[in-house]
């Protein structure tokens, strides 16, 4: 695959902000990988990603024992993998800032639900595979490649966060 333009933190932030859902993967104590679809509540300019999480269940237990995670994004023409670590944050003001109707549907007790956790993924590095120009351009490049038989010209790049 050809090299893409240099990936930087701004690109990572943009892709994460455009993603409605991501897959968050961690390792269980026995080494098995566990992935859940998650909704980013906020992506900072530093590429930190904020999530709400239910504290009862395998995912929260795994994260409490091993904070190393991977965030995966897959959309037409773009794939992003962000390696980082979880920090659980006990901050009611931040919960209030990020709270919305979609989150309310998942937590019966609302912002004060005892099972509600708040966590931030602090990224270490990101790997991107994809096509230039975003989702619409990528779809057009993929369609053109199918018709003409030419390769779509995608590439891969890694950046430290």
PDB file of C-alpha atoms in Angstrom:
ATOM      1  CA  UNK A   1       0.000   0.000   0.000  1.00  0.00           C
ATOM      2  CA  UNK A   2       1.320   3.493  -0.793  1.00  0.00           C
ATOM      3  CA  UNK A   3       2.192   5.915   1.987  1.00  0.00           C
ATOM      4  CA  UNK A   4      -0.511   8.407   2.876  1.00  0.00           C
ATOM      5  CA  UNK A   5       0.169  12.015   3.685  1.00  0.00           C
ATOM      6  CA  UNK A   6       1.673  12.271   7.153  1.00  0.00           C
ATOM      7  CA  UNK A   7      -0.867  11.508   9.851  1.00  0.00           C
ATOM      8  CA  UNK A   8      -0.853  13.953  12.722  1.00  0.00           C
ATOM      9  CA  UNK A   9      -2.804  14.495  15.911  1.00  0.00           C
ATOM     10  CA  UNK A  10      -5.234  16.856  14.154  1.00  0.00           C
ATOM     11  CA  UNK A  11      -6.134  14.077  11.681  1.00  0.00           C
ATOM     12  CA  UNK A  12      -6.692  11.599  14.525  1.00  0.00           C
ATOM     13  CA  UNK A  13      -8.910  14.075  16.380  1.00  0.00           C
ATOM     14  CA  UNK A  14     -10.930  14.764  13.222  1.00  0.00           C
ATOM     15  CA  UNK A  15     -11.540  11.061  12.496  1.00  0.00           C
ATOM     16  CA  UNK A  16     -12.506  10.362  16.117  1.00  0.00           C
ATOM     17  CA  UNK A  17     -14.876  13.355  16.224  1.00  0.00           C
ATOM     18  CA  UNK A  18     -16.568  12.199  13.016  1.00  0.00           C
ATOM     19  CA  UNK A  19     -17.160   8.701  14.435  1.00  0.00           C
ATOM     20  CA  UNK A  20     -20.527   8.063  16.033  1.00  0.00           C
ATOM     21  CA  UNK A  21     -19.396   4.723  17.438  1.00  0.00           C
ATOM     22  CA  UNK A  22     -16.003   3.171  18.058  1.00  0.00           C
ATOM     23  CA  UNK A  23     -14.906  -0.252  19.244  1.00  0.00           C
ATOM     24  CA  UNK A  24     -13.056  -0.164  22.566  1.00  0.00           C
ATOM     25  CA  UNK A  25     -10.911  -3.248  23.207  1.00  0.00           C
ATOM     26  CA  UNK A  26      -9.162  -4.351  26.388  1.00  0.00           C
ATOM     27  CA  UNK A  27      -7.709  -7.615  27.675  1.00  0.00           C
ATOM     28  CA  UNK A  28      -9.321  -9.786  30.346  1.00  0.00           C
ATOM     29  CA  UNK A  29      -7.208 -11.299  33.117  1.00  0.00           C
ATOM     30  CA  UNK A  30      -6.937 -14.559  31.123  1.00  0.00           C
ATOM     31  CA  UNK A  31      -5.588 -12.657  28.097  1.00  0.00           C
ATOM     32  CA  UNK A  32      -8.747 -12.855  25.983  1.00  0.00           C
ATOM     33  CA  UNK A  33      -9.626  -9.641  24.210  1.00  0.00           C
ATOM     34  CA  UNK A  34     -12.953  -7.959  24.915  1.00  0.00           C
ATOM     35  CA  UNK A  35     -14.386  -5.302  22.578  1.00  0.00           C
ATOM     36  CA  UNK A  36     -17.503  -3.205  23.013  1.00  0.00           C
ATOM     37  CA  UNK A  37     -19.093  -0.570  20.804  1.00  0.00           C
ATOM     38  CA  UNK A  38     -18.869   2.756  22.602  1.00  0.00           C
ATOM     39  CA  UNK A  39     -20.027   6.308  21.913  1.00  0.00           C
ATOM     40  CA  UNK A  40     -17.368   8.977  22.409  1.00  0.00           C
ATOM     41  CA  UNK A  41     -18.884  11.796  24.448  1.00  0.00           C
ATOM     42  CA  UNK A  42     -16.022  14.188  23.735  1.00  0.00           C
ATOM     43  CA  UNK A  43     -12.741  14.184  21.828  1.00  0.00           C
ATOM     44  CA  UNK A  44     -10.320  16.856  23.002  1.00  0.00           C
ATOM     45  CA  UNK A  45      -7.786  18.656  20.826  1.00  0.00           C
ATOM     46  CA  UNK A  46      -5.157  16.472  22.538  1.00  0.00           C
ATOM     47  CA  UNK A  47      -6.966  13.346  21.203  1.00  0.00           C
ATOM     48  CA  UNK A  48      -8.228  12.316  24.652  1.00  0.00           C
ATOM     49  CA  UNK A  49     -11.576  10.521  24.312  1.00  0.00           C
ATOM     50  CA  UNK A  50     -14.248  10.664  27.040  1.00  0.00           C
ATOM     51  CA  UNK A  51     -16.789   7.885  27.589  1.00  0.00           C
ATOM     52  CA  UNK A  52     -19.514   6.953  30.038  1.00  0.00           C
ATOM     53  CA  UNK A  53     -19.412   3.308  31.129  1.00  0.00           C
ATOM     54  CA  UNK A  54     -21.524   0.999  33.255  1.00  0.00           C
ATOM     55  CA  UNK A  55     -19.322  -0.074  36.151  1.00  0.00           C
ATOM     56  CA  UNK A  56     -20.942  -3.487  36.556  1.00  0.00           C
ATOM     57  CA  UNK A  57     -19.817  -6.037  33.989  1.00  0.00           C
ATOM     58  CA  UNK A  58     -16.813  -7.598  32.295  1.00  0.00           C
ATOM     59  CA  UNK A  59     -15.670  -4.501  30.446  1.00  0.00           C
ATOM     60  CA  UNK A  60     -15.361  -2.271  33.527  1.00  0.00           C
ATOM     61  CA  UNK A  61     -13.767  -5.095  35.530  1.00  0.00           C
ATOM     62  CA  UNK A  62     -11.201  -5.683  32.787  1.00  0.00           C
ATOM     63  CA  UNK A  63     -10.425  -1.960  32.548  1.00  0.00           C
ATOM     64  CA  UNK A  64      -9.938  -1.674  36.299  1.00  0.00           C
ATOM     65  CA  UNK A  65      -7.326  -4.473  36.142  1.00  0.00           C
ATOM     66  CA  UNK A  66      -5.689  -3.462  32.877  1.00  0.00           C
ATOM     67  CA  UNK A  67      -6.074   0.130  31.668  1.00  0.00           C
ATOM     68  CA  UNK A  68      -4.369  -0.507  28.306  1.00  0.00           C
ATOM     69  CA  UNK A  69      -6.911  -0.206  25.470  1.00  0.00           C
ATOM     70  CA  UNK A  70      -7.375   0.153  21.759  1.00  0.00           C
ATOM     71  CA  UNK A  71      -9.976   2.310  20.042  1.00  0.00           C
ATOM     72  CA  UNK A  72     -10.866   1.151  16.528  1.00  0.00           C
ATOM     73  CA  UNK A  73     -12.747   3.175  13.928  1.00  0.00           C
ATOM     74  CA  UNK A  74     -13.879   1.681  10.649  1.00  0.00           C
ATOM     75  CA  UNK A  75     -15.742   3.569   7.958  1.00  0.00           C
ATOM     76  CA  UNK A  76     -15.693   3.699   4.174  1.00  0.00           C
ATOM     77  CA  UNK A  77     -12.087   4.114   3.096  1.00  0.00           C
ATOM     78  CA  UNK A  78     -10.723   4.852   6.577  1.00  0.00           C
ATOM     79  CA  UNK A  79      -9.554   2.666   9.440  1.00  0.00           C
ATOM     80  CA  UNK A  80      -8.032   4.098  12.597  1.00  0.00           C
ATOM     81  CA  UNK A  81      -6.471   2.272  15.529  1.00  0.00           C
ATOM     82  CA  UNK A  82      -5.585   4.282  18.647  1.00  0.00           C
ATOM     83  CA  UNK A  83      -3.539   2.682  21.435  1.00  0.00           C
ATOM     84  CA  UNK A  84      -3.863   4.248  24.839  1.00  0.00           C
ATOM     85  CA  UNK A  85      -4.826   3.822  28.454  1.00  0.00           C
ATOM     86  CA  UNK A  86      -7.950   4.436  30.503  1.00  0.00           C
ATOM     87  CA  UNK A  87      -8.171   6.856  33.373  1.00  0.00           C
ATOM     88  CA  UNK A  88     -11.337   6.620  35.464  1.00  0.00           C
ATOM     89  CA  UNK A  89     -12.415  10.106  36.509  1.00  0.00           C
ATOM     90  CA  UNK A  90     -14.645  10.931  39.485  1.00  0.00           C
ATOM     91  CA  UNK A  91     -15.853  14.406  38.495  1.00  0.00           C
ATOM     92  CA  UNK A  92     -19.541  15.292  38.760  1.00  0.00           C
ATOM     93  CA  UNK A  93     -19.021  18.574  36.874  1.00  0.00           C
ATOM     94  CA  UNK A  94     -17.544  16.667  33.913  1.00  0.00           C
ATOM     95  CA  UNK A  95     -20.444  14.165  34.034  1.00  0.00           C
ATOM     96  CA  UNK A  96     -22.875  17.097  33.953  1.00  0.00           C
ATOM     97  CA  UNK A  97     -20.993  18.696  31.040  1.00  0.00           C
ATOM     98  CA  UNK A  98     -21.074  15.507  28.936  1.00  0.00           C
ATOM     99  CA  UNK A  99     -24.557  14.279  29.908  1.00  0.00           C
ATOM    100  CA  UNK A 100     -27.151  14.028  27.124  1.00  0.00           C
ATOM    101  CA  UNK A 101     -30.467  12.332  26.335  1.00  0.00           C
ATOM    102  CA  UNK A 102     -28.806   9.317  24.673  1.00  0.00           C
ATOM    103  CA  UNK A 103     -26.760   8.583  27.787  1.00  0.00           C
ATOM    104  CA  UNK A 104     -29.852   9.091  29.943  1.00  0.00           C
ATOM    105  CA  UNK A 105     -31.528   6.182  28.130  1.00  0.00           C
ATOM    106  CA  UNK A 106     -28.770   3.794  29.327  1.00  0.00           C
ATOM    107  CA  UNK A 107     -28.580   4.817  32.985  1.00  0.00           C
ATOM    108  CA  UNK A 108     -31.881   4.596  34.888  1.00  0.00           C
ATOM    109  CA  UNK A 109     -30.541   6.631  37.801  1.00  0.00           C
ATOM    110  CA  UNK A 110     -29.414   9.458  35.540  1.00  0.00           C
ATOM    111  CA  UNK A 111     -26.232  11.388  36.265  1.00  0.00           C
ATOM    112  CA  UNK A 112     -26.240  10.099  39.831  1.00  0.00           C
ATOM    113  CA  UNK A 113     -26.693   6.418  38.900  1.00  0.00           C
ATOM    114  CA  UNK A 114     -24.339   4.476  41.214  1.00  0.00           C
ATOM    115  CA  UNK A 115     -23.312   2.278  38.269  1.00  0.00           C
ATOM    116  CA  UNK A 116     -22.296   5.222  36.079  1.00  0.00           C
ATOM    117  CA  UNK A 117     -18.596   5.580  35.426  1.00  0.00           C
ATOM    118  CA  UNK A 118     -16.704   8.271  33.556  1.00  0.00           C
ATOM    119  CA  UNK A 119     -13.446   7.469  31.819  1.00  0.00           C
ATOM    120  CA  UNK A 120     -10.958   9.125  29.567  1.00  0.00           C
ATOM    121  CA  UNK A 121      -8.718   7.363  27.059  1.00  0.00           C
ATOM    122  CA  UNK A 122      -5.339   9.050  26.829  1.00  0.00           C
ATOM    123  CA  UNK A 123      -3.843   8.038  23.485  1.00  0.00           C
ATOM    124  CA  UNK A 124      -0.233   6.952  23.030  1.00  0.00           C
ATOM    125  CA  UNK A 125      -0.165   6.389  19.271  1.00  0.00           C
ATOM    126  CA  UNK A 126      -2.458   6.007  16.297  1.00  0.00           C
ATOM    127  CA  UNK A 127      -2.270   4.016  13.078  1.00  0.00           C
ATOM    128  CA  UNK A 128      -4.381   5.025  10.077  1.00  0.00           C
ATOM    129  CA  UNK A 129      -5.060   3.142   6.894  1.00  0.00           C
ATOM    130  CA  UNK A 130      -7.098   4.862   4.283  1.00  0.00           C
ATOM    131  CA  UNK A 131      -7.841   7.077   1.401  1.00  0.00           C
ATOM    132  CA  UNK A 132      -7.424  10.832   1.198  1.00  0.00           C
ATOM    133  CA  UNK A 133     -10.369  13.206   1.337  1.00  0.00           C
ATOM    134  CA  UNK A 134     -12.783  11.803   3.889  1.00  0.00           C
ATOM    135  CA  UNK A 135     -15.731   9.417   3.632  1.00  0.00           C
ATOM    136  CA  UNK A 136     -17.421  10.766   0.473  1.00  0.00           C
ATOM    137  CA  UNK A 137     -14.152  10.998  -1.438  1.00  0.00           C
ATOM    138  CA  UNK A 138     -13.148   7.518  -0.234  1.00  0.00           C
ATOM    139  CA  UNK A 139     -16.434   6.009  -1.453  1.00  0.00           C
ATOM    140  CA  UNK A 140     -15.910   7.643  -4.848  1.00  0.00           C
ATOM    141  CA  UNK A 141     -12.323   6.331  -5.037  1.00  0.00           C
ATOM    142  CA  UNK A 142     -13.445   2.803  -4.109  1.00  0.00           C
ATOM    143  CA  UNK A 143     -16.235   2.875  -6.718  1.00  0.00           C
ATOM    144  CA  UNK A 144     -13.849   4.180  -9.388  1.00  0.00           C
ATOM    145  CA  UNK A 145     -11.302   1.463  -8.559  1.00  0.00           C
ATOM    146  CA  UNK A 146     -13.993  -1.235  -8.952  1.00  0.00           C
ATOM    147  CA  UNK A 147     -15.029   0.110 -12.370  1.00  0.00           C
ATOM    148  CA  UNK A 148     -11.541   0.772 -13.756  1.00  0.00           C
ATOM    149  CA  UNK A 149      -9.700  -2.047 -12.018  1.00  0.00           C
ATOM    150  CA  UNK A 150      -7.087   0.449 -10.781  1.00  0.00           C
ATOM    151  CA  UNK A 151      -5.904   0.422  -7.191  1.00  0.00           C
ATOM    152  CA  UNK A 152      -7.491   3.105  -5.041  1.00  0.00           C
ATOM    153  CA  UNK A 153      -4.194   4.626  -3.832  1.00  0.00           C
ATOM    154  CA  UNK A 154      -4.696   4.258  -0.096  1.00  0.00           C
ATOM    155  CA  UNK A 155      -1.887   4.037   2.404  1.00  0.00           C
ATOM    156  CA  UNK A 156      -0.909   3.764   6.014  1.00  0.00           C
ATOM    157  CA  UNK A 157       0.769   6.038   8.552  1.00  0.00           C
ATOM    158  CA  UNK A 158       1.399   6.116  12.306  1.00  0.00           C
ATOM    159  CA  UNK A 159       1.703   9.048  14.707  1.00  0.00           C
ATOM    160  CA  UNK A 160       2.536   9.467  18.370  1.00  0.00           C
ATOM    161  CA  UNK A 161      -0.094  11.305  20.404  1.00  0.00           C
TER     162      UNK A 161
END
